Coordinates of C-alpha atoms in Angstrom, one line a residue:
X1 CA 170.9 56.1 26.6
X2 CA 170.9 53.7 23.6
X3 CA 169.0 50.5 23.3
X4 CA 171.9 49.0 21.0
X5 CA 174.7 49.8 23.5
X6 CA 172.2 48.7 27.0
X7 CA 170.0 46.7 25.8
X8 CA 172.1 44.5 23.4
X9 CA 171.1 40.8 25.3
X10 CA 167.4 42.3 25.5
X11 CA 166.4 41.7 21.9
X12 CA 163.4 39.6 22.6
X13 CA 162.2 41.8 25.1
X14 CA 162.7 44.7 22.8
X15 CA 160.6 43.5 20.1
X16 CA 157.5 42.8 22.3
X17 CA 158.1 46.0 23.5
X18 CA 158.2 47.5 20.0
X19 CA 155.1 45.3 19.1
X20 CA 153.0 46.5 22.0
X21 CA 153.6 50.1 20.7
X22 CA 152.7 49.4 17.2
X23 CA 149.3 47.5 18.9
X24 CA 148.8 50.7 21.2
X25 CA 148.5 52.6 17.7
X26 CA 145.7 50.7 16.4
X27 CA 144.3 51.0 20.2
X28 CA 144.3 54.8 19.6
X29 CA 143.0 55.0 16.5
X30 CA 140.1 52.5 17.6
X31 CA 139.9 54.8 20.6
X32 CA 139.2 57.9 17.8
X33 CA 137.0 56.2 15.9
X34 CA 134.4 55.7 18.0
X35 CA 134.5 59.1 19.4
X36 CA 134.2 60.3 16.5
X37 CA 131.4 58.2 15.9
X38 CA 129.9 59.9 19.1
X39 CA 130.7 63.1 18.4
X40 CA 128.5 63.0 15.4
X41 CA 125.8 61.8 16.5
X42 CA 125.6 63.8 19.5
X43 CA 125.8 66.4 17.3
X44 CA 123.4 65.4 15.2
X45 CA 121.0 64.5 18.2
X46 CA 121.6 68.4 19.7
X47 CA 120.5 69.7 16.4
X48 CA 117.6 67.5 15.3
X49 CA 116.2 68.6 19.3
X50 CA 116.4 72.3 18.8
X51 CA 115.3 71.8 15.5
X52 CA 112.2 69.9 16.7
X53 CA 111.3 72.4 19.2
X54 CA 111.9 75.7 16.8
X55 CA 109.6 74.6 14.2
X56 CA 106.6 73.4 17.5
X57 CA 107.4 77.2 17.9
X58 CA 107.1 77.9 14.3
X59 CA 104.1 76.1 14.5
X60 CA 102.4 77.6 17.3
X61 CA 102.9 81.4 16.3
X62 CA 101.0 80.4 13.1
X63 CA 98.3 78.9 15.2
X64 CA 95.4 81.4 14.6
X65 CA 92.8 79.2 17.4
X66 CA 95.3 80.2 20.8
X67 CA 94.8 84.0 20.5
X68 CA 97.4 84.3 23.3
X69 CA 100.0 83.1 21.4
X70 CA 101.7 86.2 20.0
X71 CA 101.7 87.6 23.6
X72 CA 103.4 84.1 24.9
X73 CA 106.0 84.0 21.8
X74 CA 107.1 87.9 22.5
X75 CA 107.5 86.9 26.2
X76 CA 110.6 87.6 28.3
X77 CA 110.6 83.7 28.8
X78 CA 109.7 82.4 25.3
X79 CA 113.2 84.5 24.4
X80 CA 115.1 83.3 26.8
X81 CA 114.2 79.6 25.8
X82 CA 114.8 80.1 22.2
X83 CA 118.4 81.1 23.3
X84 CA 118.4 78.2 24.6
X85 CA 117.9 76.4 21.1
X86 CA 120.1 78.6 19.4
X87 CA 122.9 77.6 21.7
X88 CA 121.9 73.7 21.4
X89 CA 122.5 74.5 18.2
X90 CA 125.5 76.0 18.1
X91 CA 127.1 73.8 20.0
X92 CA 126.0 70.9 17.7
X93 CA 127.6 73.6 15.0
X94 CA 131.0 73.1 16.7
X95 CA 131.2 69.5 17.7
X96 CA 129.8 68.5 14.3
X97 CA 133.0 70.8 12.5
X98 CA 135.4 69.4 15.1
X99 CA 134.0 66.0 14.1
X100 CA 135.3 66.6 10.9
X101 CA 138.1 67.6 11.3
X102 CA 139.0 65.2 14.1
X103 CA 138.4 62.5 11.7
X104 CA 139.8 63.6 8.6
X105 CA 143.0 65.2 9.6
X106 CA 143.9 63.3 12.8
X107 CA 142.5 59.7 13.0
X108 CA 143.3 59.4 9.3
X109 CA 146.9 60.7 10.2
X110 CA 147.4 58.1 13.3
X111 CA 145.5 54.8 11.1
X112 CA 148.4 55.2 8.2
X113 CA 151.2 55.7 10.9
X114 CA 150.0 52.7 12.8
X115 CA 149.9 50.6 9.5
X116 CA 153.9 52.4 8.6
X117 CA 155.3 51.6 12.3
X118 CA 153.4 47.8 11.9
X119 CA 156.1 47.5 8.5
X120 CA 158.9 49.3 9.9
X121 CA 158.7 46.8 13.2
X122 CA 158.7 43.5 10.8
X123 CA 161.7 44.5 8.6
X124 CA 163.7 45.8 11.7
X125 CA 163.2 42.6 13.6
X126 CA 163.3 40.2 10.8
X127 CA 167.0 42.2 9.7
X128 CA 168.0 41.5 13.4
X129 CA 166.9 37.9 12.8
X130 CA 168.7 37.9 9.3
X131 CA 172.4 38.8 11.6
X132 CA 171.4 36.4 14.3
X133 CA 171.0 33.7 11.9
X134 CA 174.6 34.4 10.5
X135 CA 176.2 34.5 13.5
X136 CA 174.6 31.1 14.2
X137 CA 175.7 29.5 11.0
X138 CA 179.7 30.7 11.8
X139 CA 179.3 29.3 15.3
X140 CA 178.1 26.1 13.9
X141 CA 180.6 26.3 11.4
X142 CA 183.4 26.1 14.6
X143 CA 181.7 23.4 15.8
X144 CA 182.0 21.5 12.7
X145 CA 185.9 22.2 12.4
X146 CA 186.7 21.1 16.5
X147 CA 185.1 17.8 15.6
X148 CA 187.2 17.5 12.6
X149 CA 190.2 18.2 14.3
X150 CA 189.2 15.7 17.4
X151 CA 188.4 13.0 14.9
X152 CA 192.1 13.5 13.0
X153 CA 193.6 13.4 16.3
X154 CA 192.2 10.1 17.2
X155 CA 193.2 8.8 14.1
X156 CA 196.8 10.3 14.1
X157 CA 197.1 8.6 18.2
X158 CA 196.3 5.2 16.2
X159 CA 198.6 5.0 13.3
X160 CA 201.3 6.6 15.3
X161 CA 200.8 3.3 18.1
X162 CA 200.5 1.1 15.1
X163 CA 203.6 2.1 14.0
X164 CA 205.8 2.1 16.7
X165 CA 204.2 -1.8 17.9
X166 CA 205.5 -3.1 14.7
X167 CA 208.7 -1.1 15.1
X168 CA 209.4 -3.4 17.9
X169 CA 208.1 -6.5 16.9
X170 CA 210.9 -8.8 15.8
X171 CA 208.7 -10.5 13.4
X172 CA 207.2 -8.1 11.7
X173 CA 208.5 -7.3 7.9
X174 CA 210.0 -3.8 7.5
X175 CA 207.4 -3.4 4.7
X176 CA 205.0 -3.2 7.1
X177 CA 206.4 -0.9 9.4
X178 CA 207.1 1.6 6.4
X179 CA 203.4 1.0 5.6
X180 CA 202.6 1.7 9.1
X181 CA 204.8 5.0 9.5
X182 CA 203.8 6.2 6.0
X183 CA 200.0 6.0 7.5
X184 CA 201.2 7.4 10.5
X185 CA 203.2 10.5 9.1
X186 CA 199.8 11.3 6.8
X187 CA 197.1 11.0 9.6
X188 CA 199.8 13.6 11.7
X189 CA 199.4 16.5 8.9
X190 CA 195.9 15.8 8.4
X191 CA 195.6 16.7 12.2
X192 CA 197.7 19.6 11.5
X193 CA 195.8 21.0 8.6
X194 CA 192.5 20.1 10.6
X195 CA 194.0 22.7 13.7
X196 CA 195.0 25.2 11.2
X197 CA 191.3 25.0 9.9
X198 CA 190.0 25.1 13.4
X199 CA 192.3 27.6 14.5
X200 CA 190.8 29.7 11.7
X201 CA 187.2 29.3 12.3
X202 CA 187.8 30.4 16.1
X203 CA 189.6 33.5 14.8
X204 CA 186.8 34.4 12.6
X205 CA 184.0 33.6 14.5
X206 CA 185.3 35.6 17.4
X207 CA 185.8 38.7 14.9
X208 CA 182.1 37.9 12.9
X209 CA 180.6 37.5 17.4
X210 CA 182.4 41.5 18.0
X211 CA 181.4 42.7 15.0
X212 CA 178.0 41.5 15.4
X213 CA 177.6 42.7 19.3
X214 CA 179.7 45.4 18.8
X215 CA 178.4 47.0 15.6
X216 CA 175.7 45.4 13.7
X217 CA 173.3 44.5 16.0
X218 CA 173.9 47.7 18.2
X219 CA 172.7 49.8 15.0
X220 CA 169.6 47.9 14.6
X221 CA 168.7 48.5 18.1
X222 CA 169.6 52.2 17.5
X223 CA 167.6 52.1 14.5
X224 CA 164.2 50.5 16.8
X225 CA 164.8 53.2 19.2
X226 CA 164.7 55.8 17.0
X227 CA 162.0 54.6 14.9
X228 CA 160.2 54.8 18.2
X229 CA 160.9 57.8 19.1
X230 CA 159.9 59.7 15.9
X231 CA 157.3 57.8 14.5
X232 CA 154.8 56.6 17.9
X233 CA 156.6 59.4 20.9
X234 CA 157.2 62.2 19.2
X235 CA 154.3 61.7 16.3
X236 CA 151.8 61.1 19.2
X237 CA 153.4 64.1 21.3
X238 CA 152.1 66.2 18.6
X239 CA 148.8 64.5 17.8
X240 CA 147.3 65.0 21.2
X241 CA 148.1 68.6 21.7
X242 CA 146.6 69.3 18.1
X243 CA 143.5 67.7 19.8
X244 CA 143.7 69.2 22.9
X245 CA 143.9 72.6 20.7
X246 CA 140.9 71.7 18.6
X247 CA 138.7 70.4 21.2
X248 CA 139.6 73.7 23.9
X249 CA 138.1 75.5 20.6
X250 CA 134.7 74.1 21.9
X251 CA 135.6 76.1 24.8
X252 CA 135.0 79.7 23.9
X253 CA 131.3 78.8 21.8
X254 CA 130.0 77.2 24.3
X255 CA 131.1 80.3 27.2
X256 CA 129.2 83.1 24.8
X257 CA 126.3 80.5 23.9
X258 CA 125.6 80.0 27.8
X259 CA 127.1 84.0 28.2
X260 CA 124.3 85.1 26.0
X261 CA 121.0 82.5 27.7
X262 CA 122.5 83.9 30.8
X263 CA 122.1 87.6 29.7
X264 CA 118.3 86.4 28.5
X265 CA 117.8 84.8 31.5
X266 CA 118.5 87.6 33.6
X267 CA 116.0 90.1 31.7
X268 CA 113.0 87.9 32.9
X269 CA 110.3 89.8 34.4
X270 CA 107.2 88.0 35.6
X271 CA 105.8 91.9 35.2
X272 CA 106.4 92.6 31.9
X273 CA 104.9 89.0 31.0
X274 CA 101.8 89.3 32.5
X275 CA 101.5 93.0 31.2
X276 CA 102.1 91.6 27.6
X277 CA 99.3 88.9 28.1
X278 CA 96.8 91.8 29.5
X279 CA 97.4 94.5 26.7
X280 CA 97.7 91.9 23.8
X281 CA 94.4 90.4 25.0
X282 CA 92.1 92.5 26.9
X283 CA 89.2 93.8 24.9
X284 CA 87.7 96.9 26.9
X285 CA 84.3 95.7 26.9
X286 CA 82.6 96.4 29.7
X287 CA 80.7 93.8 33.0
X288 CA 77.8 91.8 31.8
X289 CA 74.6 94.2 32.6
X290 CA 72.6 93.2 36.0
X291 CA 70.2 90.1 35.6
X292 CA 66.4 92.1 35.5
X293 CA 63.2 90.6 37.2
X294 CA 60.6 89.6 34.4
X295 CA 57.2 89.6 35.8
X296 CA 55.4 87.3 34.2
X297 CA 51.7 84.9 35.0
X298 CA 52.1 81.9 36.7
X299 CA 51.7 78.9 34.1
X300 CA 51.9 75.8 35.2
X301 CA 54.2 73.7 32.5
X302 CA 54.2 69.9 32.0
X303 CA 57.7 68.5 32.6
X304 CA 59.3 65.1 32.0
X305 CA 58.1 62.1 33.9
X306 CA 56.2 64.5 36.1
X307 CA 59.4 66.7 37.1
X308 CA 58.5 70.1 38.1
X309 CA 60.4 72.9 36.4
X310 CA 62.3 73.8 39.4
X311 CA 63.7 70.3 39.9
X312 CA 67.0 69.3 39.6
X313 CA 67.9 66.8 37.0
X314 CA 70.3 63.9 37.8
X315 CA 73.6 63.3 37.6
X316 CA 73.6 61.1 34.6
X317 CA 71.1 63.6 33.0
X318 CA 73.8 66.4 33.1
X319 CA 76.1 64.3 32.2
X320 CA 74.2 63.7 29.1
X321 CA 73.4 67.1 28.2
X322 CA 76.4 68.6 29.1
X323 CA 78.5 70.4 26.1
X324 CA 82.2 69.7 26.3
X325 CA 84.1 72.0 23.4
X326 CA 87.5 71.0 22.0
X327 CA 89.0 73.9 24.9
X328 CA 87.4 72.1 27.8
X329 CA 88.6 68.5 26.5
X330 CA 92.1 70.0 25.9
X331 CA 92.3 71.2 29.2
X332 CA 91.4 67.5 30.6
X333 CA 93.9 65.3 31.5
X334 CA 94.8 62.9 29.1
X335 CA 94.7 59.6 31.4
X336 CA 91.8 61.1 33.2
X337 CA 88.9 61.0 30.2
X338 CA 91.0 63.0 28.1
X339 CA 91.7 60.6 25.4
X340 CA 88.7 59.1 25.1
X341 CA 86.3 62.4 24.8
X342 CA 89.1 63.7 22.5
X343 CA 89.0 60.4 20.1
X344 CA 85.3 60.4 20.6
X345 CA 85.4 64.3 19.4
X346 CA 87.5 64.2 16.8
X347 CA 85.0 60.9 15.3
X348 CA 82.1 63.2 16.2
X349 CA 83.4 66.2 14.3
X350 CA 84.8 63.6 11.7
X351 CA 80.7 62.8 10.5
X352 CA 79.5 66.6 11.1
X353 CA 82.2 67.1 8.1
X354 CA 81.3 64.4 6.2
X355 CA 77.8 65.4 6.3
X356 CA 78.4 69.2 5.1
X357 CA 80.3 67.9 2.8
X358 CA 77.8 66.1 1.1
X359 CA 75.9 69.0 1.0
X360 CA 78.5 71.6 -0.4
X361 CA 78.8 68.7 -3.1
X362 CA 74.9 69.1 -3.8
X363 CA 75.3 72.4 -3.7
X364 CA 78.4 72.7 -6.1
X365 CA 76.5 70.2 -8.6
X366 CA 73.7 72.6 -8.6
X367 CA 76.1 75.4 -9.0
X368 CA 77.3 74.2 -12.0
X369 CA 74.2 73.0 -13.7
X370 CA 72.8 77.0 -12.8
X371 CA 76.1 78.0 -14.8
X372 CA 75.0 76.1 -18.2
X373 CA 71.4 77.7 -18.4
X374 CA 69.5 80.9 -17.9
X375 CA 68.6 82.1 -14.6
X376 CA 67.9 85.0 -12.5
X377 CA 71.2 86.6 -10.7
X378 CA 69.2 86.6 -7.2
X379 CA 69.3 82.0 -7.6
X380 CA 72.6 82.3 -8.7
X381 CA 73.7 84.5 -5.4
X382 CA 71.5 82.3 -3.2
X383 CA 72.9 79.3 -4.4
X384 CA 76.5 80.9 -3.9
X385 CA 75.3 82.1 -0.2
X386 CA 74.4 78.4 0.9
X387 CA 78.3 77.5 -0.5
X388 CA 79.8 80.4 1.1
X389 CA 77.6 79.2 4.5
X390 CA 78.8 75.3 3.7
X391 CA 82.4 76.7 3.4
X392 CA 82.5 78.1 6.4
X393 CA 81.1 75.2 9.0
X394 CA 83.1 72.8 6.9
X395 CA 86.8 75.1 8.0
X396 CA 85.1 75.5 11.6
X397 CA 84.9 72.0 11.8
X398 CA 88.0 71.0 10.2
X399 CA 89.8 74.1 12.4
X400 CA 88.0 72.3 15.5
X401 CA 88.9 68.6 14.4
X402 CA 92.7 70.1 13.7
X403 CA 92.8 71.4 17.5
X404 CA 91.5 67.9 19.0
X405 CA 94.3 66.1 17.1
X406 CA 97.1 68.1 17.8
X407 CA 95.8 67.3 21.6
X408 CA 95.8 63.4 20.6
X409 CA 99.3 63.7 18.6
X410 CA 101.0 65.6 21.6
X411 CA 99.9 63.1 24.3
X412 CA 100.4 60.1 22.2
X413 CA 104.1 61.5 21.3
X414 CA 103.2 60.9 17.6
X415 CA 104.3 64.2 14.5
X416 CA 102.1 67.5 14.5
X417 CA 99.1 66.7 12.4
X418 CA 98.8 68.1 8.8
X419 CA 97.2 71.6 8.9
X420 CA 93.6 71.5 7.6
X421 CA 92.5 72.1 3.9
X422 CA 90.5 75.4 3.6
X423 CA 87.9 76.5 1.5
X424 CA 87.5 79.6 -0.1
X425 CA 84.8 81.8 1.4
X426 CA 85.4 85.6 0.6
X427 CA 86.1 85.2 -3.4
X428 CA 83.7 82.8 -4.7
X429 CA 81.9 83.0 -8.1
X430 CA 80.6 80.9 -10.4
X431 CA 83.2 80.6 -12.1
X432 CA 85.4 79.4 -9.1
X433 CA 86.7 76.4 -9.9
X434 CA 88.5 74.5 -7.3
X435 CA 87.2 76.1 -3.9
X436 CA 90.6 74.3 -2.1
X437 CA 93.1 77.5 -1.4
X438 CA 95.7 76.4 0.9
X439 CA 96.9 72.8 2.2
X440 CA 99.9 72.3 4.5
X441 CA 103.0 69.9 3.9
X442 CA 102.6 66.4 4.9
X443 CA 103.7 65.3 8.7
X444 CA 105.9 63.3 9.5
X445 CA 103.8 61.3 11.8
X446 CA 101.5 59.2 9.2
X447 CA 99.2 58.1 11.9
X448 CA 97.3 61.4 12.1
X449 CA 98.3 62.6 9.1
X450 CA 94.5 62.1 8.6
X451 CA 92.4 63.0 11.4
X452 CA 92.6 66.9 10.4
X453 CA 91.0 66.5 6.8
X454 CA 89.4 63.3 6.3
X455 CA 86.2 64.7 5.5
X456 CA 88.0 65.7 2.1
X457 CA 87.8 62.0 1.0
X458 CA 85.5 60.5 2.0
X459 CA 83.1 63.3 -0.2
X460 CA 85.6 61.6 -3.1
X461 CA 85.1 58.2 -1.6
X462 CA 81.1 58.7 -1.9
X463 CA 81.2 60.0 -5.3
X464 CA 83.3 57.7 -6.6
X465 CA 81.2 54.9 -4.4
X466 CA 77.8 56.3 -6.4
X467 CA 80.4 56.1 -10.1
X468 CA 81.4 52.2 -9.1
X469 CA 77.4 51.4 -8.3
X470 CA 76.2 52.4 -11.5
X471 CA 79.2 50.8 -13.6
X472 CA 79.0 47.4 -11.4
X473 CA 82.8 47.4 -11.0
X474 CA 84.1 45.3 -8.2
X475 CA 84.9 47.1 -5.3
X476 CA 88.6 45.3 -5.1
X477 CA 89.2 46.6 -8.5
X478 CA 93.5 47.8 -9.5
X479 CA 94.9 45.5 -6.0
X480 CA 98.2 46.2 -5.2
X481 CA 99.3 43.0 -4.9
X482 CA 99.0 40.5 -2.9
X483 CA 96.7 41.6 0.5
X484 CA 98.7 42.6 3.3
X485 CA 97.4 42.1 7.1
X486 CA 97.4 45.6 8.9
X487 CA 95.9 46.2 12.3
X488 CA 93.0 48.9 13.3
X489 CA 94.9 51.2 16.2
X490 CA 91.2 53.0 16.1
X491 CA 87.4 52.3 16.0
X492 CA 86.3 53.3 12.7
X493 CA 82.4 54.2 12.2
X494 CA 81.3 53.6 8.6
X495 CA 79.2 56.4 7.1
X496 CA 75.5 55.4 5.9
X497 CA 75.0 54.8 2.1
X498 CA 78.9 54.7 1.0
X499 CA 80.7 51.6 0.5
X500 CA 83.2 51.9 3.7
X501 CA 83.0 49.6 6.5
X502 CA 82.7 49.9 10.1
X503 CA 86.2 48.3 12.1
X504 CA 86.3 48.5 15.9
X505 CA 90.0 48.7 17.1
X506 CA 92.4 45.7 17.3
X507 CA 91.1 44.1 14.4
X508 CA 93.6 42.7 11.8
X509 CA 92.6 43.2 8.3
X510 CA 93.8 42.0 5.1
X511 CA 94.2 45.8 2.6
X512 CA 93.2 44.7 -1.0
X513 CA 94.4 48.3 -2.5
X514 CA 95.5 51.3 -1.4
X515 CA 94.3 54.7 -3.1
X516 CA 96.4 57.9 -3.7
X517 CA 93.5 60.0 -1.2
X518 CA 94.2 57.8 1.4
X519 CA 91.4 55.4 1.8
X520 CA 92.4 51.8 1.5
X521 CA 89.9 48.7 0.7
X522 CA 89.8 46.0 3.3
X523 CA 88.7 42.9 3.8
X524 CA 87.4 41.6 7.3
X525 CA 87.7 38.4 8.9
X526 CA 84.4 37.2 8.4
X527 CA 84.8 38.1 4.5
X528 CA 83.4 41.4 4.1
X529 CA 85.1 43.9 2.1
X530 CA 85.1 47.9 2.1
X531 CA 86.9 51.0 2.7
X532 CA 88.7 52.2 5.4
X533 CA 90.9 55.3 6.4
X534 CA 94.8 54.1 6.3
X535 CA 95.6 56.9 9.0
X536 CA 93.6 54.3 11.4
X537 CA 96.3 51.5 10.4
X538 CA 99.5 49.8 11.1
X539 CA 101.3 46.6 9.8
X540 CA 100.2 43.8 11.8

């Protein structure tokens, strides 16, 4: 059915219709740009999870303090779940390509024939306007030539009764009368040329009304409707099964994704697990030996505000005494003690480092000075046995302090903390320079980026504390501007003899300058200034 030959009285109504569909083309192509703004970032979300979680597993095989690790990564389960990762990411994969190319080859396609349809519905309209508009001006144009011929009749009907009254009046002169019939025979053929004219118009206005019902506007219609048809019907016809296509491409990834955590799934034997942990981790040694009866004297020994040695002590007593390690505060719960022993560990371990370190630092001095002068091998080796014994409490502590803090960073939802610095034990000589052999890649979480190797600084900060004391400098010396207010998240202890500070949590501090090793100088509220950890910071 054609609009032109129908619809030909239903202009009006056809061009809101046709606006409406030009409108419901931008509609669509908002519509795709925002999924496609979804569809990316859900992408993007699915693959920065399974990222996250790979490299925690990364991280954990290469976590040489859980010695049941390897047997928990090679796990029926721990397969099955990186499966599951591999899928997440796949899937992101595939939405993130068919992001793509939804955006570039199909929203693109509908934006520019939304914006052609928008120009194609304003010229067809305003040509159907233009035709109007000329058929308006010949109907007015009729209008014109009826009252042109009414107004010649009425002045025809008066000379002609002014002439024939004087026709009959006895006294009137007969040049009047042939005035009066001369008038009246001129205002009869301006009436008849003013029918012809009128006659004329009617003709051609009728012919210029068929032609434009008939013809003209009938093929604009035709022209809307088709237009239509092609360029939203037809265009959008084959847009959506293009995406339908694309999108059922998700289909088959996501079915041998899930096909192949399914097929993991299944091999999961709560056997084979447990057998794995046993064989990985058993040692072969044999019971403890039986507890042997010593016979010994009876000796009386003094005890503790007159105690005897057989009496218990009290609860706060134990309390006191007791020996938490990092593995029994790990295995706390966090809300339940957890984070405080663990702070209070990782503080504790903190000034057992700092204090090795000032020894190691003795000890390397001396080193160095034995290197410039003669001396026996045997002070030489002794001096490199107390290094070598320095190293290696300094990377048990450090190894300790790392396993408290990746405690703390889990439970506070904060990035893995940087992997302690080392020392070289097995290789040292006098002529070692730099003991430092490995140092892991910054976190991402600067909070505890820290708490793992502090102890490293502060040895700098104390040196270079001893350096400003005998030059006099300031201790504020190369600012970094003006001071900027940071707040302490954590109590900070200062250690004896240096130039740091002591902070208990919550207070806001103004930071003077911030060195590359980490330590920042602070000045307190009441005017003192020092140096601080930045770890134990955030803007105020």
């Amino acid at each position: 059915m054609s609009f032109g030959v129908e619809l030909w009285d239903q202009v009006k109504l056809l061009e809101q219709y046709s606006h409406q569909n030009v409108q419901f083309l931008h509609e669509i192509n908002d519509f795709m740009k925002k999924r496609s703004a979804i569809e990316q970032e859900y992408a993007k979300s699915l693959d920065k999870l399974a990222k996250f979680h790979k490299e925690e597993l990364t991280r954990q095989a290469k976590d040489a303090t859980r010695s049941w690790n390897k047997a928990l990564q090679s796990g029926t389960v721990m397969q099955t779940w990186l499966q599951v990762l591999n899928q997440t990411e796949a899937v992101a994969a595939g939405h993130e390509k068919a992001t793509e190319e939804f955006d570039n080859n199909f929203r693109k396609q509908v934006k520019r024939q939304s914006e052609e349809n928008d120009k194609a519905h304003k010229k067809q309209f305003d040509d159907i306007r233009k035709a109007h508009a000329e058929l308006l001006r010949i109907q007015d144009n009729v209008v014109k030539l009826h009252e042109r011929y009414d107004t010649c009749v009425k002045s025809m009907e008066t000379a002609r009764a002014a002439y024939e009254k004087a026709n009959n009046d006895q006294n009137a002169t007969k040049k009047d009368v042939e005035r009066l019939r001369v008038e009246s025979e001129k205002r009869a053929l301006a009436t008849q040329e003013a029918r012809n004219a009128y006659t004329a118009g009617i003709e051609s206005a009728n012919a210029k009304k068929d032609q434009h019902f008939r013809e003209q506007l009938p093929a604009l219609l035709d022209a809307v409707q088709s237009s239509d048809e092609q360029n939203r019907i037809a265009f959008l016809k084959g847009m959506f099964e293009k995406w339908a296509t694309l999108f059922n491409s998700l289909t088959p990834l996501n079915e041998q994704a899930w096909s192949a955590v399914q097929q993991a799934a299944g091999c999961i034997s709560p056997t084979y697990d447990s057998n794995l942990l046993v064989k990985m981790c058993k040692t072969g040694d044999g019971y403890p030996a039986d507890f042997q009866f010593e016979a010994k004297e009876d000796v009386v020994t003094p005890t503790r505000g007159g105690m005897s040695p057989t009496s218990p002590a009290s609860g706060a007593d134990q309390a006191d005494h007791e020996e938490l390690t990092e593995d029994n505060i790990i295995n706390m719960v966090w809300k339940q003690g957890g984070k405080k022993r663990a702070h209070a560990r990782v503080k504790a371990l903190e000034r057992e480092i700092v204090d090795a370190e000032k020894k190691r630092a003795n000890v390397d001095l001396l080193l160095q000075a034995e290197k410039h002068r003669p001396t026996s091998p045997k002070a030489l080796n002794d001096i490199l046995s107390q290094l070598r014994t320095l190293h290696e409490r300094i990377n048990g502590l450090r190894q300790r302090q790392y396993h408290v803090a990746c405690y703390i960073a889990q439970n506070d939802g904060s990035g893995t903390p940087e992997t302690p610095i080392q020392y070289e034990v097995e290789n040292l000589t006098p002529d070692t320079e730099s003991p430092v052999v490995a140092k892991a890649a910054a976190v991402q979480n600067p909070r505890f980026a820290g708490l793992p190797s502090q102890s490293g600084s502060r040895v700098d900060l104390n040196q270079r504390s001893m350096s400003r004391m005998q030059t006099g400098a300031s201790i504020a010396e190369s600012p970094a501007g003006d001071a900027i207010k940071y707040k302490m998240d954590y109590d900070f202890e200062a250690n004896p003899d240096s130039q740091e500070i002591s902070v208990p949590g919550g207070t806001i501090i103004e930071v003077l300058a911030k060195q590359e090793d980490g330590w920042w100088c602070a000045r307190l509220p009441d005017g003192r200034e020092g140096y601080i950890p930045g770890t134990y910071c955030s803007p105020a």
